[in-house]
Amino acid sequence: MSKLRILHVPVVVSVLLLVTALPLAAFPERQSTIHVVQAGEHLTAIANRYGTTPQAIASANNLVNMNLLYVGQRLTIPGSTSPAVQSNTYYVVDPGDTLSAIAASYGTTTQALVDANGLASANLIYVGQRLLIPGGGSAPAPSTPSTPSSTTGYYTVQAGDTVSSIAVRHGVTAWTIVNANHLANPNFIYVGQRLVIQGGSSPAPAPAPQPSGSNKRIVIDLSEQHMYVYQDGGLLWSWVTSTGMPGAATIPGNFQVLTKVPNAYAYTWGLQMPYWLGIYWAGSLQNGIHALPIMADGRILWDGYLGQPVSYGCIILSTENAQTLYNWADVGTPVDIQY
């Protein structure tokens, strides 16, 4: 019995020696990585980049709402050593871009872009938005500029313009303009947008400027958290509103209605914004007037807080008042924000 015990000791020791002699690299530990959120990013795209899941990132960072990220936020990426940069490409949306045109340029599909970027609608992207191109799509080859033919020109959209009115001025059809500029929605063009006009003649002289909404005016008083709506010099409506919270304050100044969207989507915060009236740009994002926003789970954000500065910079109205204003206001209506 003693011999058996003596014979077993070296075996055990040799095994222990082999284990302790193994290099540490044989048992790698997956380390966490810190990712700083950039404009236009969302949890799904970030998770794809690092080869993990949105749920894993949400759990590691105690995120209550996976749709609510902010620029500059530091996220711990669990079980990741480095981002898969080589497999992902990003594209920044330019004026006139559509999702289908971007997809074609990178050899992917519109639906793939929608899924990769968590888009609520393939028809609602904005200038400056940063889109993830899934599957490492190759950047489109730069096109060689060609000399425009005598029948090709450009037109910059003015306040009050429509695709139809621009088409009439240039002697082309509205569909020609829509097709040449890949417009996803012919009713959604904006002041300053540069449109390609193909096959048209020289435009007829523009009529004398008649600014849209010249007899209408919207005034927001930041100190009172109140909106005053005027028409033909008389007060039409007086409503309680909510403006930007400290750190995301609504900017005072003289602006005008730039865009109208029946139900816009705040991609950065995952919010629906009914009866959207865009009034000024804050970096790559547009601030505007809209109804109480709707969260991804259907709840109404800031319900019961009207009259207090709680928004991310927009001017918030009750749903009823926002709908009334949306139907009344024209693109070009002056908007004065003051203390």
mmCIF file of C-alpha atoms in Angstrom:
data_model
loop_
_atom_site.group_PDB
_atom_site.id
_atom_site.type_symbol
_atom_site.label_atom_id
_atom_site.label_comp_id
_atom_site.label_asym_id
_atom_site.label_seq_id
_atom_site.Cartn_x
_atom_site.Cartn_y
_atom_site.Cartn_z
ATOM 1 C CA MET A 1 0.000 0.000 0.000
ATOM 2 C CA SER A 2 2.825 2.345 0.807
ATOM 3 C CA LYS A 3 4.414 1.669 -2.587
ATOM 4 C CA LEU A 4 1.241 2.554 -4.371
ATOM 5 C CA ARG A 5 1.066 5.829 -2.525
ATOM 6 C CA ILE A 6 4.702 6.579 -3.300
ATOM 7 C CA LEU A 7 4.225 5.817 -7.004
ATOM 8 C CA HIS A 8 1.209 8.175 -7.249
ATOM 9 C CA VAL A 9 2.876 11.192 -5.732
ATOM 10 C CA PRO A 10 5.198 11.995 -8.664
ATOM 11 C CA VAL A 11 2.292 11.682 -11.097
ATOM 12 C CA VAL A 12 0.223 14.221 -9.184
ATOM 13 C CA VAL A 13 3.163 16.550 -8.806
ATOM 14 C CA SER A 14 4.015 16.310 -12.492
ATOM 15 C CA VAL A 15 0.445 17.179 -13.429
ATOM 16 C CA LEU A 16 0.484 20.163 -11.084
ATOM 17 C CA LEU A 17 3.783 21.287 -12.533
ATOM 18 C CA LEU A 18 2.409 21.052 -16.055
ATOM 19 C CA VAL A 19 -0.634 23.150 -15.130
ATOM 20 C CA THR A 20 1.337 25.848 -13.370
ATOM 21 C CA ALA A 21 3.903 25.889 -16.165
ATOM 22 C CA LEU A 22 1.307 26.698 -18.839
ATOM 23 C CA PRO A 23 1.590 30.288 -20.082
ATOM 24 C CA LEU A 24 -1.151 32.658 -18.980
ATOM 25 C CA ALA A 25 -2.040 33.230 -22.627
ATOM 26 C CA ALA A 26 -3.525 29.749 -22.678
ATOM 27 C CA PHE A 27 -6.384 31.059 -20.479
ATOM 28 C CA PRO A 28 -7.253 34.471 -21.978
ATOM 29 C CA GLU A 29 -9.726 36.670 -20.158
ATOM 30 C CA ARG A 30 -12.104 38.676 -22.297
ATOM 31 C CA GLN A 31 -11.823 42.289 -21.264
ATOM 32 C CA SER A 32 -14.487 44.973 -21.363
ATOM 33 C CA THR A 33 -14.163 47.899 -23.765
ATOM 34 C CA ILE A 34 -15.443 51.459 -23.322
ATOM 35 C CA HIS A 35 -17.343 52.943 -26.277
ATOM 36 C CA VAL A 36 -18.222 56.655 -26.459
ATOM 37 C CA VAL A 37 -21.567 57.220 -28.188
ATOM 38 C CA GLN A 38 -21.401 59.320 -31.365
ATOM 39 C CA ALA A 39 -24.182 61.285 -33.063
ATOM 40 C CA GLY A 40 -26.601 58.988 -34.888
ATOM 41 C CA GLU A 41 -25.530 55.787 -33.129
ATOM 42 C CA HIS A 42 -27.917 53.345 -31.479
ATOM 43 C CA LEU A 43 -27.493 50.219 -29.401
ATOM 44 C CA THR A 44 -28.051 47.741 -32.223
ATOM 45 C CA ALA A 45 -25.355 49.279 -34.430
ATOM 46 C CA ILE A 46 -22.914 49.490 -31.510
ATOM 47 C CA ALA A 47 -23.571 45.866 -30.602
ATOM 48 C CA ASN A 48 -23.008 44.749 -34.208
ATOM 49 C CA ARG A 49 -19.737 46.639 -34.289
ATOM 50 C CA TYR A 50 -18.366 44.838 -31.246
ATOM 51 C CA GLY A 51 -19.861 41.422 -31.975
ATOM 52 C CA THR A 52 -22.220 41.406 -29.009
ATOM 53 C CA THR A 53 -25.944 41.999 -28.416
ATOM 54 C CA PRO A 54 -27.921 45.136 -27.453
ATOM 55 C CA GLN A 55 -29.252 43.258 -24.416
ATOM 56 C CA ALA A 56 -25.714 42.479 -23.200
ATOM 57 C CA ILE A 57 -24.687 46.140 -23.455
ATOM 58 C CA ALA A 58 -27.906 47.280 -21.758
ATOM 59 C CA SER A 59 -27.313 44.829 -18.900
ATOM 60 C CA ALA A 60 -23.666 45.827 -18.480
ATOM 61 C CA ASN A 61 -24.607 49.506 -18.276
ATOM 62 C CA ASN A 62 -27.892 49.190 -16.326
ATOM 63 C CA LEU A 63 -29.818 50.833 -19.173
ATOM 64 C CA VAL A 64 -33.520 51.057 -18.420
ATOM 65 C CA ASN A 65 -34.436 52.058 -21.984
ATOM 66 C CA MET A 66 -32.287 50.682 -24.805
ATOM 67 C CA ASN A 67 -33.575 53.405 -27.158
ATOM 68 C CA LEU A 68 -32.338 56.245 -24.970
ATOM 69 C CA LEU A 69 -28.658 57.045 -25.596
ATOM 70 C CA TYR A 70 -26.939 60.420 -25.733
ATOM 71 C CA VAL A 71 -23.877 61.740 -27.518
ATOM 72 C CA GLY A 72 -20.768 61.387 -25.321
ATOM 73 C CA GLN A 73 -22.251 58.591 -23.191
ATOM 74 C CA ARG A 74 -19.603 56.030 -22.131
ATOM 75 C CA LEU A 75 -20.775 52.454 -22.547
ATOM 76 C CA THR A 76 -19.061 49.363 -21.202
ATOM 77 C CA ILE A 77 -18.956 46.713 -23.941
ATOM 78 C CA PRO A 78 -18.807 43.318 -22.187
ATOM 79 C CA GLY A 79 -16.620 40.485 -23.487
ATOM 80 C CA SER A 80 -14.955 42.496 -26.247
ATOM 81 C CA THR A 81 -11.333 43.273 -26.984
ATOM 82 C CA SER A 82 -11.619 45.571 -29.974
ATOM 83 C CA PRO A 83 -14.317 46.820 -32.328
ATOM 84 C CA ALA A 84 -14.749 45.126 -35.639
ATOM 85 C CA VAL A 85 -13.890 48.293 -37.503
ATOM 86 C CA GLN A 86 -12.746 46.449 -40.568
ATOM 87 C CA SER A 87 -16.207 44.995 -41.177
ATOM 88 C CA ASN A 88 -18.261 48.191 -40.860
ATOM 89 C CA THR A 89 -18.502 51.348 -42.903
ATOM 90 C CA TYR A 90 -20.349 54.545 -42.012
ATOM 91 C CA TYR A 91 -21.971 57.118 -44.287
ATOM 92 C CA VAL A 92 -23.029 60.660 -43.372
ATOM 93 C CA VAL A 93 -26.268 61.715 -45.077
ATOM 94 C CA ASP A 94 -25.995 64.625 -47.534
ATOM 95 C CA PRO A 95 -28.791 66.902 -48.797
ATOM 96 C CA GLY A 96 -30.912 65.101 -51.383
ATOM 97 C CA ASP A 97 -29.872 61.600 -50.275
ATOM 98 C CA THR A 98 -32.391 58.782 -50.050
ATOM 99 C CA LEU A 99 -31.913 55.445 -48.347
ATOM 100 C CA SER A 100 -32.410 53.528 -51.590
ATOM 101 C CA ALA A 101 -29.727 55.570 -53.361
ATOM 102 C CA ILE A 102 -27.285 55.075 -50.470
ATOM 103 C CA ALA A 103 -28.001 51.340 -50.454
ATOM 104 C CA ALA A 104 -27.358 51.095 -54.192
ATOM 105 C CA SER A 105 -24.072 52.984 -53.844
ATOM 106 C CA TYR A 106 -22.775 50.503 -51.282
ATOM 107 C CA GLY A 107 -24.152 47.341 -52.872
ATOM 108 C CA THR A 108 -26.644 46.613 -50.101
ATOM 109 C CA THR A 109 -30.418 46.894 -49.702
ATOM 110 C CA THR A 110 -32.698 49.528 -48.221
ATOM 111 C CA GLN A 111 -34.068 47.007 -45.714
ATOM 112 C CA ALA A 112 -30.542 46.074 -44.605
ATOM 113 C CA LEU A 113 -29.837 49.746 -43.845
ATOM 114 C CA VAL A 114 -33.149 50.076 -41.980
ATOM 115 C CA ASP A 115 -32.360 47.003 -39.841
ATOM 116 C CA ALA A 116 -28.717 47.889 -39.191
ATOM 117 C CA ASN A 117 -29.571 51.417 -38.055
ATOM 118 C CA GLY A 118 -32.866 50.770 -36.280
ATOM 119 C CA LEU A 119 -34.720 53.216 -38.526
ATOM 120 C CA ALA A 120 -38.427 53.704 -37.903
ATOM 121 C CA SER A 121 -39.004 54.535 -41.569
ATOM 122 C CA ALA A 122 -36.963 54.140 -44.739
ATOM 123 C CA ASN A 123 -38.311 57.528 -45.850
ATOM 124 C CA LEU A 124 -37.139 59.539 -42.840
ATOM 125 C CA ILE A 125 -33.420 60.258 -42.728
ATOM 126 C CA TYR A 126 -31.841 63.654 -42.104
ATOM 127 C CA VAL A 127 -28.804 65.604 -43.264
ATOM 128 C CA GLY A 128 -25.785 64.836 -41.072
ATOM 129 C CA GLN A 129 -27.165 61.480 -39.885
ATOM 130 C CA ARG A 130 -24.459 58.801 -39.523
ATOM 131 C CA LEU A 131 -25.555 55.496 -41.044
ATOM 132 C CA LEU A 132 -23.940 52.118 -40.486
ATOM 133 C CA ILE A 133 -23.396 50.251 -43.765
ATOM 134 C CA PRO A 134 -23.786 46.578 -42.819
ATOM 135 C CA GLY A 135 -21.435 43.886 -44.030
ATOM 136 C CA GLY A 136 -18.490 46.183 -44.672
ATOM 137 C CA GLY A 137 -19.863 47.558 -47.924
ATOM 138 C CA SER A 138 -17.228 49.176 -50.100
ATOM 139 C CA ALA A 139 -17.337 52.915 -50.450
ATOM 140 C CA PRO A 140 -18.779 54.006 -53.784
ATOM 141 C CA ALA A 141 -16.261 54.899 -56.431
ATOM 142 C CA PRO A 142 -15.965 58.662 -56.843
ATOM 143 C CA SER A 143 -17.801 59.784 -59.915
ATOM 144 C CA THR A 144 -15.958 61.791 -62.531
ATOM 145 C CA PRO A 145 -17.628 65.172 -62.843
ATOM 146 C CA SER A 146 -19.067 65.708 -66.266
ATOM 147 C CA THR A 147 -19.920 68.953 -67.912
ATOM 148 C CA PRO A 148 -23.659 69.500 -67.493
ATOM 149 C CA SER A 149 -25.572 69.550 -70.741
ATOM 150 C CA SER A 150 -27.427 72.625 -71.789
ATOM 151 C CA THR A 151 -30.642 71.039 -70.553
ATOM 152 C CA THR A 152 -29.399 70.204 -67.052
ATOM 153 C CA GLY A 153 -29.353 72.795 -64.306
ATOM 154 C CA TYR A 154 -29.775 73.271 -60.592
ATOM 155 C CA TYR A 155 -32.329 75.075 -58.463
ATOM 156 C CA THR A 156 -32.151 76.027 -54.776
ATOM 157 C CA VAL A 157 -35.466 75.620 -52.959
ATOM 158 C CA GLN A 158 -36.997 78.818 -51.587
ATOM 159 C CA ALA A 159 -39.623 79.290 -48.869
ATOM 160 C CA GLY A 160 -43.054 78.355 -50.192
ATOM 161 C CA ASP A 161 -41.749 76.274 -53.111
ATOM 162 C CA THR A 162 -43.304 72.944 -54.058
ATOM 163 C CA VAL A 163 -42.047 70.353 -56.525
ATOM 164 C CA SER A 164 -44.986 71.190 -58.781
ATOM 165 C CA SER A 165 -44.326 74.947 -58.798
ATOM 166 C CA ILE A 166 -40.605 74.388 -59.492
ATOM 167 C CA ALA A 167 -41.492 72.022 -62.340
ATOM 168 C CA VAL A 168 -43.810 74.601 -63.941
ATOM 169 C CA ARG A 169 -41.137 77.307 -63.752
ATOM 170 C CA HIS A 170 -38.573 75.075 -65.477
ATOM 171 C CA GLY A 171 -40.913 73.539 -68.044
ATOM 172 C CA VAL A 172 -40.593 69.962 -66.803
ATOM 173 C CA THR A 173 -42.855 67.525 -64.975
ATOM 174 C CA ALA A 174 -42.866 67.058 -61.221
ATOM 175 C CA TRP A 175 -41.958 63.393 -61.746
ATOM 176 C CA THR A 176 -38.808 64.427 -63.671
ATOM 177 C CA ILE A 177 -37.609 66.360 -60.625
ATOM 178 C CA VAL A 178 -38.571 63.571 -58.207
ATOM 179 C CA ASN A 179 -36.731 60.970 -60.292
ATOM 180 C CA ALA A 180 -33.609 63.087 -60.903
ATOM 181 C CA ASN A 181 -33.204 63.847 -57.200
ATOM 182 C CA HIS A 182 -34.288 60.450 -55.801
ATOM 183 C CA LEU A 183 -36.938 62.157 -53.675
ATOM 184 C CA ALA A 184 -38.590 59.622 -51.382
ATOM 185 C CA ASN A 185 -41.441 62.025 -50.659
ATOM 186 C CA PRO A 186 -42.313 64.735 -53.241
ATOM 187 C CA ASN A 187 -44.075 66.699 -50.491
ATOM 188 C CA PHE A 188 -40.924 66.925 -48.381
ATOM 189 C CA ILE A 189 -38.411 69.416 -49.743
ATOM 190 C CA TYR A 190 -36.723 72.058 -47.631
ATOM 191 C CA VAL A 191 -35.462 75.617 -47.965
ATOM 192 C CA GLY A 192 -31.871 75.613 -49.256
ATOM 193 C CA GLN A 193 -32.112 72.146 -50.851
ATOM 194 C CA ARG A 194 -30.284 71.999 -54.223
ATOM 195 C CA LEU A 195 -32.296 70.178 -56.860
ATOM 196 C CA VAL A 196 -31.107 68.833 -60.206
ATOM 197 C CA ILE A 197 -33.354 70.024 -63.063
ATOM 198 C CA GLN A 198 -33.012 67.810 -66.143
ATOM 199 C CA GLY A 199 -34.420 68.560 -69.580
ATOM 200 C CA GLY A 200 -35.762 71.960 -68.622
ATOM 201 C CA SER A 201 -35.585 75.398 -70.189
ATOM 202 C CA SER A 202 -34.376 78.542 -68.485
ATOM 203 C CA PRO A 203 -36.675 79.234 -65.567
ATOM 204 C CA ALA A 204 -39.242 81.984 -65.854
ATOM 205 C CA PRO A 205 -38.462 85.037 -63.758
ATOM 206 C CA ALA A 206 -39.419 84.468 -60.163
ATOM 207 C CA PRO A 207 -42.470 86.392 -58.959
ATOM 208 C CA ALA A 208 -42.000 89.197 -56.479
ATOM 209 C CA PRO A 209 -41.211 87.702 -53.057
ATOM 210 C CA GLN A 210 -44.298 87.040 -51.002
ATOM 211 C CA PRO A 211 -43.020 85.417 -47.813
ATOM 212 C CA SER A 212 -45.278 82.611 -46.700
ATOM 213 C CA GLY A 213 -46.890 83.243 -43.329
ATOM 214 C CA SER A 214 -46.253 87.011 -43.501
ATOM 215 C CA ASN A 215 -49.565 87.683 -41.741
ATOM 216 C CA LYS A 216 -48.879 85.016 -39.132
ATOM 217 C CA ARG A 217 -46.429 84.921 -36.235
ATOM 218 C CA ILE A 218 -45.543 82.521 -33.421
ATOM 219 C CA VAL A 219 -43.949 83.887 -30.247
ATOM 220 C CA ILE A 220 -42.491 81.664 -27.496
ATOM 221 C CA ASP A 221 -41.717 83.269 -24.137
ATOM 222 C CA LEU A 222 -39.057 81.163 -22.381
ATOM 223 C CA SER A 223 -39.488 82.853 -19.015
ATOM 224 C CA GLU A 224 -43.246 82.241 -19.020
ATOM 225 C CA GLN A 225 -43.126 78.829 -20.773
ATOM 226 C CA HIS A 226 -45.913 80.138 -22.960
ATOM 227 C CA MET A 227 -46.703 80.421 -26.669
ATOM 228 C CA TYR A 228 -48.600 83.275 -28.297
ATOM 229 C CA VAL A 229 -49.941 82.822 -31.838
ATOM 230 C CA TYR A 230 -50.829 85.901 -33.900
ATOM 231 C CA GLN A 231 -52.627 86.423 -37.201
ATOM 232 C CA ASP A 232 -53.186 89.751 -38.950
ATOM 233 C CA GLY A 233 -51.810 91.531 -35.891
ATOM 234 C CA GLY A 234 -54.300 89.999 -33.443
ATOM 235 C CA LEU A 235 -53.760 87.316 -30.801
ATOM 236 C CA LEU A 236 -55.259 84.061 -32.064
ATOM 237 C CA TRP A 237 -54.200 81.526 -29.377
ATOM 238 C CA SER A 238 -52.337 81.548 -26.065
ATOM 239 C CA TRP A 239 -50.973 78.163 -24.891
ATOM 240 C CA VAL A 240 -48.838 76.712 -22.124
ATOM 241 C CA THR A 241 -45.695 75.088 -23.509
ATOM 242 C CA SER A 242 -42.479 73.421 -22.349
ATOM 243 C CA THR A 243 -39.036 74.280 -23.718
ATOM 244 C CA GLY A 244 -35.501 72.923 -23.263
ATOM 245 C CA MET A 245 -34.212 71.793 -19.897
ATOM 246 C CA PRO A 246 -30.975 73.221 -18.378
ATOM 247 C CA GLY A 247 -28.093 71.940 -20.468
ATOM 248 C CA ALA A 248 -30.338 71.534 -23.513
ATOM 249 C CA ALA A 249 -31.982 74.950 -23.506
ATOM 250 C CA THR A 250 -34.085 76.216 -26.399
ATOM 251 C CA ILE A 251 -32.127 78.885 -28.283
ATOM 252 C CA PRO A 252 -33.673 82.388 -28.318
ATOM 253 C CA GLY A 253 -33.783 84.243 -31.631
ATOM 254 C CA ASN A 254 -35.819 85.028 -34.724
ATOM 255 C CA PHE A 255 -36.546 81.949 -36.838
ATOM 256 C CA GLN A 256 -39.212 80.590 -39.176
ATOM 257 C CA VAL A 257 -40.939 77.297 -39.881
ATOM 258 C CA LEU A 258 -38.536 75.322 -42.078
ATOM 259 C CA THR A 259 -40.210 71.917 -42.329
ATOM 260 C CA LYS A 260 -43.539 70.237 -41.618
ATOM 261 C CA VAL A 261 -43.745 66.493 -40.867
ATOM 262 C CA PRO A 262 -46.983 64.894 -39.617
ATOM 263 C CA ASN A 263 -45.110 62.505 -37.315
ATOM 264 C CA ALA A 264 -41.337 62.964 -37.076
ATOM 265 C CA TYR A 265 -39.013 60.499 -35.345
ATOM 266 C CA ALA A 266 -36.255 61.493 -32.892
ATOM 267 C CA TYR A 267 -33.742 58.778 -33.722
ATOM 268 C CA THR A 268 -31.311 59.873 -30.985
ATOM 269 C CA TRP A 269 -33.893 59.310 -28.247
ATOM 270 C CA GLY A 270 -36.260 56.851 -29.938
ATOM 271 C CA LEU A 271 -39.270 59.185 -29.736
ATOM 272 C CA GLN A 272 -42.162 59.911 -32.078
ATOM 273 C CA MET A 273 -42.876 63.646 -32.362
ATOM 274 C CA PRO A 274 -46.377 64.253 -33.781
ATOM 275 C CA TYR A 275 -47.188 67.463 -35.697
ATOM 276 C CA TRP A 276 -43.555 68.481 -36.201
ATOM 277 C CA LEU A 277 -42.685 72.066 -37.235
ATOM 278 C CA GLY A 278 -38.895 72.391 -37.639
ATOM 279 C CA ILE A 279 -37.566 75.851 -36.826
ATOM 280 C CA TYR A 280 -33.737 75.831 -36.448
ATOM 281 C CA TRP A 281 -30.693 73.570 -36.617
ATOM 282 C CA ALA A 282 -28.625 72.703 -33.545
ATOM 283 C CA GLY A 283 -25.609 70.993 -35.086
ATOM 284 C CA SER A 284 -26.794 68.015 -37.141
ATOM 285 C CA LEU A 285 -30.182 67.922 -35.390
ATOM 286 C CA GLN A 286 -33.182 70.144 -35.997
ATOM 287 C CA ASN A 287 -35.192 71.604 -33.115
ATOM 288 C CA GLY A 288 -38.839 72.383 -33.568
ATOM 289 C CA ILE A 289 -42.360 72.617 -32.192
ATOM 290 C CA HIS A 290 -44.322 69.394 -31.706
ATOM 291 C CA ALA A 291 -46.827 67.529 -29.547
ATOM 292 C CA LEU A 292 -45.930 65.600 -26.408
ATOM 293 C CA PRO A 293 -43.565 62.880 -27.676
ATOM 294 C CA ILE A 294 -44.439 59.194 -27.676
ATOM 295 C CA MET A 295 -41.944 56.660 -26.315
ATOM 296 C CA ALA A 296 -41.191 53.280 -27.916
ATOM 297 C CA ASP A 297 -43.514 51.522 -25.466
ATOM 298 C CA GLY A 298 -46.389 53.871 -26.315
ATOM 299 C CA ARG A 299 -46.190 56.027 -23.178
ATOM 300 C CA ILE A 300 -46.452 59.818 -23.472
ATOM 301 C CA LEU A 301 -43.232 61.501 -22.364
ATOM 302 C CA TRP A 302 -43.511 64.581 -20.113
ATOM 303 C CA ASP A 303 -47.261 64.159 -19.762
ATOM 304 C CA GLY A 304 -48.316 66.401 -16.862
ATOM 305 C CA TYR A 305 -45.145 68.542 -17.057
ATOM 306 C CA LEU A 306 -46.255 71.200 -19.556
ATOM 307 C CA GLY A 307 -45.249 74.619 -18.286
ATOM 308 C CA GLN A 308 -41.839 73.368 -17.121
ATOM 309 C CA PRO A 309 -38.576 73.312 -19.152
ATOM 310 C CA VAL A 310 -38.187 69.542 -19.650
ATOM 311 C CA SER A 311 -37.406 68.933 -23.352
ATOM 312 C CA TYR A 312 -34.119 68.386 -25.192
ATOM 313 C CA GLY A 313 -34.444 71.808 -26.852
ATOM 314 C CA CYS A 314 -37.761 71.576 -28.694
ATOM 315 C CA ILE A 315 -40.963 73.461 -27.872
ATOM 316 C CA ILE A 316 -43.626 71.051 -26.610
ATOM 317 C CA LEU A 317 -47.404 71.554 -26.817
ATOM 318 C CA SER A 318 -50.375 69.418 -25.879
ATOM 319 C CA THR A 319 -51.398 67.087 -28.693
ATOM 320 C CA GLU A 320 -54.562 69.072 -29.428
ATOM 321 C CA ASN A 321 -52.774 72.438 -29.548
ATOM 322 C CA ALA A 322 -49.885 71.025 -31.614
ATOM 323 C CA GLN A 323 -52.319 69.660 -34.193
ATOM 324 C CA THR A 324 -54.110 73.022 -34.394
ATOM 325 C CA LEU A 325 -50.824 74.875 -34.871
ATOM 326 C CA TYR A 326 -49.573 72.349 -37.448
ATOM 327 C CA ASN A 327 -52.695 72.795 -39.575
ATOM 328 C CA TRP A 328 -52.507 76.595 -39.289
ATOM 329 C CA ALA A 329 -48.779 77.300 -39.770
ATOM 330 C CA ASP A 330 -47.150 77.548 -43.197
ATOM 331 C CA VAL A 331 -43.517 76.952 -44.097
ATOM 332 C CA GLY A 332 -41.978 80.406 -43.669
ATOM 333 C CA THR A 333 -44.162 81.482 -40.729
ATOM 334 C CA PRO A 334 -41.974 83.635 -38.411
ATOM 335 C CA VAL A 335 -41.123 82.137 -35.023
ATOM 336 C CA ASP A 336 -39.713 84.460 -32.341
ATOM 337 C CA ILE A 337 -38.197 82.869 -29.243
ATOM 338 C CA GLN A 338 -37.514 85.325 -26.430
ATOM 339 C CA TYR A 339 -37.154 85.741 -22.672
#
